[in-house]
Coordinates of N, CA and C in Angstrom, one line a residue:
X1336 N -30.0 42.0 161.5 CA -30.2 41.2 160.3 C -31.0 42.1 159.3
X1337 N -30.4 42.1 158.1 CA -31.3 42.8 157.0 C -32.6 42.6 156.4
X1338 N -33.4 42.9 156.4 CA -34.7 42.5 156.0 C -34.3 42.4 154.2
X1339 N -35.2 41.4 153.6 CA -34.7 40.8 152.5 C -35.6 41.2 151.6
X1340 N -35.4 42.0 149.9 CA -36.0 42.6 149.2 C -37.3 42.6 149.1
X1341 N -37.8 41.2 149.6 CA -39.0 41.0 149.0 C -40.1 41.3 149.5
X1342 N -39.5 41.7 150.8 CA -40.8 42.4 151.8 C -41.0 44.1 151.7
X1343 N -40.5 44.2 150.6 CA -40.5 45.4 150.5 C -42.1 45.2 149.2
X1344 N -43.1 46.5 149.5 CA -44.1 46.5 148.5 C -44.5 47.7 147.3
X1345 N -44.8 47.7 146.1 CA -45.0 48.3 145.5 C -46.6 49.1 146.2
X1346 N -46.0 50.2 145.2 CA -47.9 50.9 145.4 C -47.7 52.3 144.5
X1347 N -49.2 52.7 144.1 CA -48.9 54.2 143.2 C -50.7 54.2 142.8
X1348 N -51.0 55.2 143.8 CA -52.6 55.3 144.1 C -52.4 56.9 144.7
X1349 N -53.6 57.7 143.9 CA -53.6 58.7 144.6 C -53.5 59.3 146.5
X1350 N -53.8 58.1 147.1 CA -53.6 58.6 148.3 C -52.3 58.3 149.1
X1351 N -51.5 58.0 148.2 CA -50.2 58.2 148.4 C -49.7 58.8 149.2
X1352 N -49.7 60.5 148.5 CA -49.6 61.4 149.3 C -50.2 61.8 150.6
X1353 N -51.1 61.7 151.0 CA -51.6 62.1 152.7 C -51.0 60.6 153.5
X1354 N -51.1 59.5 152.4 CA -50.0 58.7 153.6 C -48.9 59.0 154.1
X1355 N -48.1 59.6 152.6 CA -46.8 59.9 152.7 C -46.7 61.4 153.0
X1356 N -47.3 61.9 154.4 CA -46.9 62.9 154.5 C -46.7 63.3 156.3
X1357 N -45.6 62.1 156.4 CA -45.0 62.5 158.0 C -44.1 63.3 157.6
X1358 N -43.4 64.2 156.6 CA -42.5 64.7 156.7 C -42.9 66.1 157.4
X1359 N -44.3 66.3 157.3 CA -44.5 67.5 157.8 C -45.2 67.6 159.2
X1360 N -44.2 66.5 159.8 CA -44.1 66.4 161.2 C -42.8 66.5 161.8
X1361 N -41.9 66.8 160.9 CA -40.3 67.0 161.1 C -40.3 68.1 161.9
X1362 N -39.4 68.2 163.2 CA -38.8 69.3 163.5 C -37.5 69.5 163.0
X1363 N -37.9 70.3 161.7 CA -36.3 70.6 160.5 C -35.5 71.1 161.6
X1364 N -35.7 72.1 162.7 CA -34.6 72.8 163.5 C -33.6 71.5 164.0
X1365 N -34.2 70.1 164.1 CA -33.5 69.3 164.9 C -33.0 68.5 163.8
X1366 N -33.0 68.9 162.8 CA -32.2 67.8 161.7 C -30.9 68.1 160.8
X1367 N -30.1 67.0 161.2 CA -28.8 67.0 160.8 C -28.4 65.6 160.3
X1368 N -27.7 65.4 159.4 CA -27.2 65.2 158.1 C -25.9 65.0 158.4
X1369 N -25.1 64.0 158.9 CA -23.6 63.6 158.7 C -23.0 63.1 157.5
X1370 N -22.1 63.3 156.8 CA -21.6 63.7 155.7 C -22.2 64.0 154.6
X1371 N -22.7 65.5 154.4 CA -23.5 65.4 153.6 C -22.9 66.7 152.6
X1372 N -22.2 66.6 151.6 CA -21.1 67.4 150.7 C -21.5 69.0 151.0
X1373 N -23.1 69.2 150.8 CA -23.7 70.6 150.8 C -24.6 70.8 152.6
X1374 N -24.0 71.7 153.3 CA -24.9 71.9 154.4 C -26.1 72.1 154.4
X1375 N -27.0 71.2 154.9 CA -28.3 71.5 154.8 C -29.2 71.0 153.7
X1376 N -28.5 70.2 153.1 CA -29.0 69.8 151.5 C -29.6 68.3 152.2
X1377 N -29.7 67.5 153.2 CA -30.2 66.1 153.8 C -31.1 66.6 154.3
X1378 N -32.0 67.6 154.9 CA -33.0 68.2 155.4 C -34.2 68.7 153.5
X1379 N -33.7 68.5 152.5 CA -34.2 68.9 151.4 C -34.9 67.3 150.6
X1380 N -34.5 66.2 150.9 CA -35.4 65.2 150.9 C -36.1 64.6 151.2
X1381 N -36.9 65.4 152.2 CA -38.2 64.7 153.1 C -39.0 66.4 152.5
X1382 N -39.9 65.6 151.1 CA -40.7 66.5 150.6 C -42.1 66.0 150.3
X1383 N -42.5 66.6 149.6 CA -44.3 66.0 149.2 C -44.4 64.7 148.2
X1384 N -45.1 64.0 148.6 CA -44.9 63.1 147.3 C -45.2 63.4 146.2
X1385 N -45.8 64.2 145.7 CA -45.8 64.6 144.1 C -44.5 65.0 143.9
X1386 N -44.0 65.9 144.5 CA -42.2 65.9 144.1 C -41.1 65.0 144.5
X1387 N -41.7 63.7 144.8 CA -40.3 62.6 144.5 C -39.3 62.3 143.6
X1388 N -39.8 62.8 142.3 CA -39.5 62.7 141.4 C -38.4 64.0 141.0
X1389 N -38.8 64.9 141.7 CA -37.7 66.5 141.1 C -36.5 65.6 141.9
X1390 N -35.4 65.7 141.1 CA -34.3 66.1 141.1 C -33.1 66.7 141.4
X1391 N -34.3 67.6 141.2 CA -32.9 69.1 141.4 C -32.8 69.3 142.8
X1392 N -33.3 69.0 144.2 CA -32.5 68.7 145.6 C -32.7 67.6 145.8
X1393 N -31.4 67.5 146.3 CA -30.8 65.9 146.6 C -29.9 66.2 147.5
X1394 N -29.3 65.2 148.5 CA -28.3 65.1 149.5 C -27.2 64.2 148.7
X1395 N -26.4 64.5 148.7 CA -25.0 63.3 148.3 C -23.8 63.6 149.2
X1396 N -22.9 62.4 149.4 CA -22.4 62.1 150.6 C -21.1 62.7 150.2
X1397 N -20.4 63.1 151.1 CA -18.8 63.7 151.0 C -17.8 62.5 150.9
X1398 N -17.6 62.6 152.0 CA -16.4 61.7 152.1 C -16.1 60.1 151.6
X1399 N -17.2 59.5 151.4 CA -17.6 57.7 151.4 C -18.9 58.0 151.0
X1400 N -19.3 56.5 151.2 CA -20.8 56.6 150.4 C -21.9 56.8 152.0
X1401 N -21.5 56.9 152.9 CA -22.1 56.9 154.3 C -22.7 58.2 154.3
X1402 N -24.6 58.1 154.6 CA -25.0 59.2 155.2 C -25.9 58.8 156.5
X1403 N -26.2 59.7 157.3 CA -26.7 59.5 158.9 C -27.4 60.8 159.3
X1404 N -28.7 60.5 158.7 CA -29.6 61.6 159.1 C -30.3 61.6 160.5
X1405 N -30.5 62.0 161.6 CA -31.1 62.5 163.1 C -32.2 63.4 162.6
X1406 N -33.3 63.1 163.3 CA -33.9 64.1 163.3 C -35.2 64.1 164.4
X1407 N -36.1 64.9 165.1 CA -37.2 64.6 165.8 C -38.3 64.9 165.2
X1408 N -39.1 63.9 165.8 CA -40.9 64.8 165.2 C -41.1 65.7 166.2
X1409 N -42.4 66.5 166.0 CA -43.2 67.7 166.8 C -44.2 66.7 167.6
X1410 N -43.9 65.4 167.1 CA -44.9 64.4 168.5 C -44.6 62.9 168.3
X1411 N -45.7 62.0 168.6 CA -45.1 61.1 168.7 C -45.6 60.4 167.6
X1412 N -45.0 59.5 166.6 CA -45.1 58.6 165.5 C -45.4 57.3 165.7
X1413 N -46.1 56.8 165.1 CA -45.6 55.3 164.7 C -45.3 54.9 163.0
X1414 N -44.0 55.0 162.7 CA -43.7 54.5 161.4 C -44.4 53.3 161.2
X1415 N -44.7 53.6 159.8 CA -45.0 52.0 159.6 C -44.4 51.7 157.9
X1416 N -43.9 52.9 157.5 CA -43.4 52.2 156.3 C -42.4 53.3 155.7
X1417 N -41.3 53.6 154.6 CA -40.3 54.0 154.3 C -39.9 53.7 152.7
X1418 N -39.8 54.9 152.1 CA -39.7 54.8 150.7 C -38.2 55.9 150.2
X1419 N -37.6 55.5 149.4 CA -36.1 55.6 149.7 C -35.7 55.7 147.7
X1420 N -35.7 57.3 147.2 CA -35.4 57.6 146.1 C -34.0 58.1 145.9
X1421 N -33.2 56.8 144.9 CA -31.5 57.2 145.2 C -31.4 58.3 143.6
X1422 N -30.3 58.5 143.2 CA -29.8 59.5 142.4 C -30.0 58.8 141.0
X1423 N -29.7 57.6 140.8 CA -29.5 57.0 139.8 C -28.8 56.1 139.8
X1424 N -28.2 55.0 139.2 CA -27.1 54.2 139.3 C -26.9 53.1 140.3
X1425 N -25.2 53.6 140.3 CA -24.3 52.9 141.4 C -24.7 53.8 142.8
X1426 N -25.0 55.3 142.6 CA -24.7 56.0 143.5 C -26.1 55.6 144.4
X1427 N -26.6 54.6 144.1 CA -28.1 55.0 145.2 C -28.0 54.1 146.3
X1428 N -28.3 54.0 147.4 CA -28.3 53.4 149.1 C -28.7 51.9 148.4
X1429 N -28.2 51.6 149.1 CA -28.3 49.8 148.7 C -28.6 49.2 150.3
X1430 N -28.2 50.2 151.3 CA -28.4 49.2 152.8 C -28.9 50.5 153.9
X1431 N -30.1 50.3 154.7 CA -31.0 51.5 155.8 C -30.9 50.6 156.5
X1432 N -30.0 51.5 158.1 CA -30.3 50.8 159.2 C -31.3 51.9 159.7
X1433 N -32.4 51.7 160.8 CA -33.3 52.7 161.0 C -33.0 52.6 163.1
X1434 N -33.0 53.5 163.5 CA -32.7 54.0 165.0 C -34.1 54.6 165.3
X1435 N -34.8 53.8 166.9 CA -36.0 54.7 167.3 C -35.4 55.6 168.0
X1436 N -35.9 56.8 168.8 CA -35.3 57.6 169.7 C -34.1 57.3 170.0
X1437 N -33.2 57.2 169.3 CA -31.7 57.1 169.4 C -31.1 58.3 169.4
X1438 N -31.9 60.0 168.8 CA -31.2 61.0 167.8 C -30.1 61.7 169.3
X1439 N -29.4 62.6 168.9 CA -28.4 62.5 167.8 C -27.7 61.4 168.0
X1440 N -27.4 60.4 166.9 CA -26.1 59.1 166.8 C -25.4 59.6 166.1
X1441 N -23.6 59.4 166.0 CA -22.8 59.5 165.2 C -22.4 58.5 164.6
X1442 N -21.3 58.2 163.7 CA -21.5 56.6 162.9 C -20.8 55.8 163.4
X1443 N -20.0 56.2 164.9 CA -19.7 54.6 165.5 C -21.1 54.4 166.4
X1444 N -22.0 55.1 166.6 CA -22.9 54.7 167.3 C -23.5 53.8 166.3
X1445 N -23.9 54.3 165.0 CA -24.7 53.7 164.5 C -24.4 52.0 163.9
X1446 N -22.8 51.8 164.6 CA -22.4 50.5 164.2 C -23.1 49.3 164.3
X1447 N -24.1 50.0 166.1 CA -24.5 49.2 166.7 C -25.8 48.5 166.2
X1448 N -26.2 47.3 167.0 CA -27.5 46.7 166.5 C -28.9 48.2 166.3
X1449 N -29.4 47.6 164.9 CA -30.4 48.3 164.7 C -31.8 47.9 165.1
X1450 N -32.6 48.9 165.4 CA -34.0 48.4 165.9 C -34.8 47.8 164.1
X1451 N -34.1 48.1 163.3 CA -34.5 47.2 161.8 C -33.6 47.6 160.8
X1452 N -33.4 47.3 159.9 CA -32.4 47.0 158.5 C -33.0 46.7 157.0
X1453 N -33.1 47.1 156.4 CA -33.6 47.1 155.0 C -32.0 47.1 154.3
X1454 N -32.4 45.8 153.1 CA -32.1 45.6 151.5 C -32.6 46.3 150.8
X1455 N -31.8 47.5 150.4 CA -32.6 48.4 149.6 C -32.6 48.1 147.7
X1456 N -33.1 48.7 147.0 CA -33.4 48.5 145.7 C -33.4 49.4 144.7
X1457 N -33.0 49.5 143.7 CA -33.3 51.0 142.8 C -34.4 51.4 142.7
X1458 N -35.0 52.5 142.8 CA -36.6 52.7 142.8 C -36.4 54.1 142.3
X1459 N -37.0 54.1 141.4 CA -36.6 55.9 140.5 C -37.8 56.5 140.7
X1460 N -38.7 55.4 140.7 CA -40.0 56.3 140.9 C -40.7 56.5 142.3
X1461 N -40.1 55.4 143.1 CA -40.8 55.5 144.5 C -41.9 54.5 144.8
X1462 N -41.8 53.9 143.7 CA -42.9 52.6 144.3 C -42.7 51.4 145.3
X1463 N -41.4 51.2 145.8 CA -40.8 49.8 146.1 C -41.0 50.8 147.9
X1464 N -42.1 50.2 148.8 CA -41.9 50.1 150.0 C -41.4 49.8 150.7
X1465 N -41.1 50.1 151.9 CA -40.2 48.8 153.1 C -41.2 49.2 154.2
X1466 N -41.6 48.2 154.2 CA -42.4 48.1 156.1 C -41.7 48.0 156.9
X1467 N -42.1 48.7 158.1 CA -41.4 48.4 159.3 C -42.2 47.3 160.3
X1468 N -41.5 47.1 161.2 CA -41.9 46.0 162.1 C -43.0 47.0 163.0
X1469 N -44.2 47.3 163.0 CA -44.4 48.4 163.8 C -44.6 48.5 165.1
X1470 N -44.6 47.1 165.8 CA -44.7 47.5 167.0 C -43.4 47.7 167.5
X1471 N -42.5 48.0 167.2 CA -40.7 48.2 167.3 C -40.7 50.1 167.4
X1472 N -41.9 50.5 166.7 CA -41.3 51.9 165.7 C -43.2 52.7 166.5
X1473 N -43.6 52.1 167.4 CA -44.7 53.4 168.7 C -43.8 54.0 169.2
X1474 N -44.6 55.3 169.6 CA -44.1 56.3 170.2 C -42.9 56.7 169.7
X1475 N -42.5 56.8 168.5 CA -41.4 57.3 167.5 C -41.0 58.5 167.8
X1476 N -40.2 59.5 169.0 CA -40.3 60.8 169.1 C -39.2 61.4 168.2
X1477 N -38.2 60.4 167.6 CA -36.9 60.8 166.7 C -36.7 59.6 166.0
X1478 N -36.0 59.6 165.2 CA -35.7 58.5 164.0 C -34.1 58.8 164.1
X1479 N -33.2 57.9 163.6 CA -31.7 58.0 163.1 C -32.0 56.9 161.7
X1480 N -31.5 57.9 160.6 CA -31.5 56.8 159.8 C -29.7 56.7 158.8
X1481 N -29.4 55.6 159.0 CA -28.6 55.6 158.5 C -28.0 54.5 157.2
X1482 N -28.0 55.2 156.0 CA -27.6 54.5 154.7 C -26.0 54.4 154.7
X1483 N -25.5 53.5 154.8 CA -24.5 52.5 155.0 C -23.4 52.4 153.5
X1484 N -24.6 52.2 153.1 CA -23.5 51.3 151.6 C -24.4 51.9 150.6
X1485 N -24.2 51.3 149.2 CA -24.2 52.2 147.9 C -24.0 50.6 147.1
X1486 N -24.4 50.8 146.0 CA -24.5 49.5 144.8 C -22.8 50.1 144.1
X1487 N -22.0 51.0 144.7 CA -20.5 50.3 144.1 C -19.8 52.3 143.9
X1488 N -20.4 53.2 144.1 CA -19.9 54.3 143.4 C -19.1 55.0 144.9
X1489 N -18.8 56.5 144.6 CA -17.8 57.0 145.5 C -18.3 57.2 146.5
X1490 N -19.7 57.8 146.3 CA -20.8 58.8 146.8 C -21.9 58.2 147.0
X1491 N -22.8 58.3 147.8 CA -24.5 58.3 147.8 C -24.9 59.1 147.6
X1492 N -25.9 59.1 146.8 CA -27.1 59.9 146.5 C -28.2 60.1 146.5
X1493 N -29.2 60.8 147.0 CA -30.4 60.2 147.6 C -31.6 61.7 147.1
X1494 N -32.6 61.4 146.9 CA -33.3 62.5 145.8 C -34.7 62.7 147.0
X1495 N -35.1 61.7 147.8 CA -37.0 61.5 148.2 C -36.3 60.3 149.3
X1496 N -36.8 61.0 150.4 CA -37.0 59.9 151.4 C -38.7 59.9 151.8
X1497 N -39.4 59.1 152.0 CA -40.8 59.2 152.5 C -41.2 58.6 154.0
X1498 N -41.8 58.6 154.6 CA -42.1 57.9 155.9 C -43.7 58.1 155.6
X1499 N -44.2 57.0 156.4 CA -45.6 57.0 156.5 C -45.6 56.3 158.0
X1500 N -46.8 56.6 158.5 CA -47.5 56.4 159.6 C -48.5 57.0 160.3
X1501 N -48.8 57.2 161.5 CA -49.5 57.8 162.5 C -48.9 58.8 163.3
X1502 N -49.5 59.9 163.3 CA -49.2 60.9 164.3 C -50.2 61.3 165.1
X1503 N -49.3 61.7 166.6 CA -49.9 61.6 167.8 C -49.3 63.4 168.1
X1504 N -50.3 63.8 168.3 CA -49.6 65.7 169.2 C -48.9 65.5 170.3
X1505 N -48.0 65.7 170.4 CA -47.4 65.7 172.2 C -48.4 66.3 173.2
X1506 N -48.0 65.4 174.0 CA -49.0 65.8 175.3 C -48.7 67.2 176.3
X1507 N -49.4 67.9 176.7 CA -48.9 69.4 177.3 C -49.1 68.8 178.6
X1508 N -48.1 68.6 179.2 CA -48.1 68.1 180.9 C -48.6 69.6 181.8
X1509 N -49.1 69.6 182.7 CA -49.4 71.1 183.7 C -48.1 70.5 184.8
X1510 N -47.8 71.8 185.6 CA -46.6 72.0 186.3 C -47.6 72.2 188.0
X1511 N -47.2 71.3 188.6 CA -48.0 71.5 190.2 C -47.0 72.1 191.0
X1512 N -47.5 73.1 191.7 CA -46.2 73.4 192.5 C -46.9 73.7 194.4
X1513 N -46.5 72.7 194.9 CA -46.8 72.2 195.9 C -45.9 73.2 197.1
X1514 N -46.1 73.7 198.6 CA -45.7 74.4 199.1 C -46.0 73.8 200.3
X1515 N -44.3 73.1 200.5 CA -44.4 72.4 201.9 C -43.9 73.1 203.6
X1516 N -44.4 72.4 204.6 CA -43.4 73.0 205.7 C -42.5 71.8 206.4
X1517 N -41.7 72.3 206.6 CA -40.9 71.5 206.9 C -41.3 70.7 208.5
X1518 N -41.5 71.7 209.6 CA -42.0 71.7 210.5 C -43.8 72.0 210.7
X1519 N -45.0 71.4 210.7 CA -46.3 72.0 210.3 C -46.2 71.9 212.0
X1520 N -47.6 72.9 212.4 CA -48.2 73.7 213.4 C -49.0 73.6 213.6
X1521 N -50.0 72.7 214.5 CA -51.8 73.4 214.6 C -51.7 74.8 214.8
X1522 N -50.8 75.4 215.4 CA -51.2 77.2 215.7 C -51.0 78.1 214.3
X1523 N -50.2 77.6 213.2 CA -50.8 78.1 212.0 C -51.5 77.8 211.3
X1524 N -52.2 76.7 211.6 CA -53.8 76.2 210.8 C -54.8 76.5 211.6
X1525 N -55.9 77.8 211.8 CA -56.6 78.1 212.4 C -58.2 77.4 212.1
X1526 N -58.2 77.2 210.6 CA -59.9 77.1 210.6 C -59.5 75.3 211.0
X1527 N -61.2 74.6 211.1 CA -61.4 73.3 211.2 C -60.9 72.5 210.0
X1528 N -60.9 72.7 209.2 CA -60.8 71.3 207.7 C -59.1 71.3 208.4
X1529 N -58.4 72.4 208.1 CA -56.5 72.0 208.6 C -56.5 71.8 209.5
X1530 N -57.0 71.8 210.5 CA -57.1 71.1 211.9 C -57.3 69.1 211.4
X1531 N -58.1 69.4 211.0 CA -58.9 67.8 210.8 C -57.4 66.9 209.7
X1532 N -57.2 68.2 208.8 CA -55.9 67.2 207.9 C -54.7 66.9 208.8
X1533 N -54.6 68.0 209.6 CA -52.9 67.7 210.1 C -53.6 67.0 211.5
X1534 N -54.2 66.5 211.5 CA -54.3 65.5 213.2 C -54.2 64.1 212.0
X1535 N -55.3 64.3 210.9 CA -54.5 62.9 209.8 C -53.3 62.6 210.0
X1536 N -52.6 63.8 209.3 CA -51.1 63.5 209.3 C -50.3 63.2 210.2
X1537 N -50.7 63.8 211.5 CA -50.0 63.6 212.7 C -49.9 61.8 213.2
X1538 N -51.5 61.4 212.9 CA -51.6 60.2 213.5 C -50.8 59.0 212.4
X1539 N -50.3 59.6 211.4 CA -49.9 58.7 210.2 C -48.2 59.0 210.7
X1540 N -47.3 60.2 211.3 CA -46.2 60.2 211.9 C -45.6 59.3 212.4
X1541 N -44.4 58.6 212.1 CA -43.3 57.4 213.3 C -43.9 58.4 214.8
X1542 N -43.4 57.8 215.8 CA -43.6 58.4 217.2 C -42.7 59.3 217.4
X1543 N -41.0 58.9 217.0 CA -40.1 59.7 217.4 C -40.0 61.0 216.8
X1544 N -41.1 61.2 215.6 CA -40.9 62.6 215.0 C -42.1 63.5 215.2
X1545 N -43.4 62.5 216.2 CA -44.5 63.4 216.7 C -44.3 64.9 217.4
X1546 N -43.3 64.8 218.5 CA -43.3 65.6 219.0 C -42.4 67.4 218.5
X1547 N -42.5 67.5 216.9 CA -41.9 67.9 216.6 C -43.6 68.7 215.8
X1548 N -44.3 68.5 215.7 CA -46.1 68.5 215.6 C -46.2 69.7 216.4
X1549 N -46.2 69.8 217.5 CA -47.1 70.4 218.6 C -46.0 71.4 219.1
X1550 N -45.8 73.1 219.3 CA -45.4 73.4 220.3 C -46.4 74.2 221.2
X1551 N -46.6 74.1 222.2 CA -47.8 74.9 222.7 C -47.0 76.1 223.5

């Protein structure tokens, strides 16, 4: 179901910008852009908010008005809101379905039910927000977003996409590497403490596999 214009919110306050600046949480290496006329040109609208307004890079769609950007963060997100600068006109996105860790989707994937949906709006300058549902959009490690439809032209056009939220570092897991025997031995555990653990373990053994413990 589409979320309906009105929940969308204005705003235009200097802190704007450090809200709006999950984009420099993108892993660009992992972002890709389904029909997008110029390679690499859908990776050029997730900029700073003072440049929402430039122009001169934009993404516009090849084939239909359909674009489907993938991409991952460098950790984990929680979106909480989305600001969506079209080209002008007819040519600007009129419908966002948004994908949590779904990336990469192709556009029959993205037929499917979305984790949210936005009625989009002309917004030249970037003030018309869309909130997300945010307990839907924790632990955000990738986004799919995909603009659908267009207010009537060949193409989409799209100038400033913004994201806002919280960002979390990914966690550095340590690697244990444990060194088992298949068969254990009191006659290769000489001191007392491995004596004391493997009579533990022995006493914790089924009965049928004790005798497999001890050869003297």
């Amino acid at each position: 179901m589409s979320c309906c214009s009105h929940e969308a919110h204005q705003h235009d306050d200097p802190e704007r910008g450090r809200e709006f600046s999950l984009y420099t949480k993108i892993d660009f290496q992992t972002m890709v852009c389904l029909n997008e006329a110029v390679e690499g040109a859908g990776a050029t609208v997730f900029k700073p908010w003072d440049m929402r307004k430039d122009k001169s890079e934009f993404v516009e769609s090849d084939a239909d008005e359909e674009l489907l950007f993938n991409f991952s963060f460098t950790g984990s997100v929680k979106l909480k809101g989305i600001i969506v600068i079209g080209g002008g006109g007819d040519s600007d996105p009129s419908h966002l379905k948004v994908f949590k860790n779904a990336a990469p989707m192709s556009f029959d994937d993205a037929r499917r039910h979305a984790d949210q949906e936005f009625d989009l709006q002309h917004d030249k300058d970037g003030l018309m927000e869309y909130q997300t549902k945010v307990t839907r959009f924790n632990n955000s490690e990738s986004l799919s977003l995909y603009f659908d439809k267009n207010f009537g032209a060949d193409e989409t056009k799209i100038c400033y996409i913004g994201l806002r939220g919280d960002f979390s570092e990914a966690q550095k897991r340590g690697v244990v590497i444990c060194t088992y025997e298949s068969s254990a031995q009191l006659k290769d555990h000489k001191t007392p403490g491995h004596q004391i653990f493997l009579l533990m373990a022995f006493l914790r053994t089924p009965n049928h596999f004790r005798m497999k413990w001890f050869k003297f």
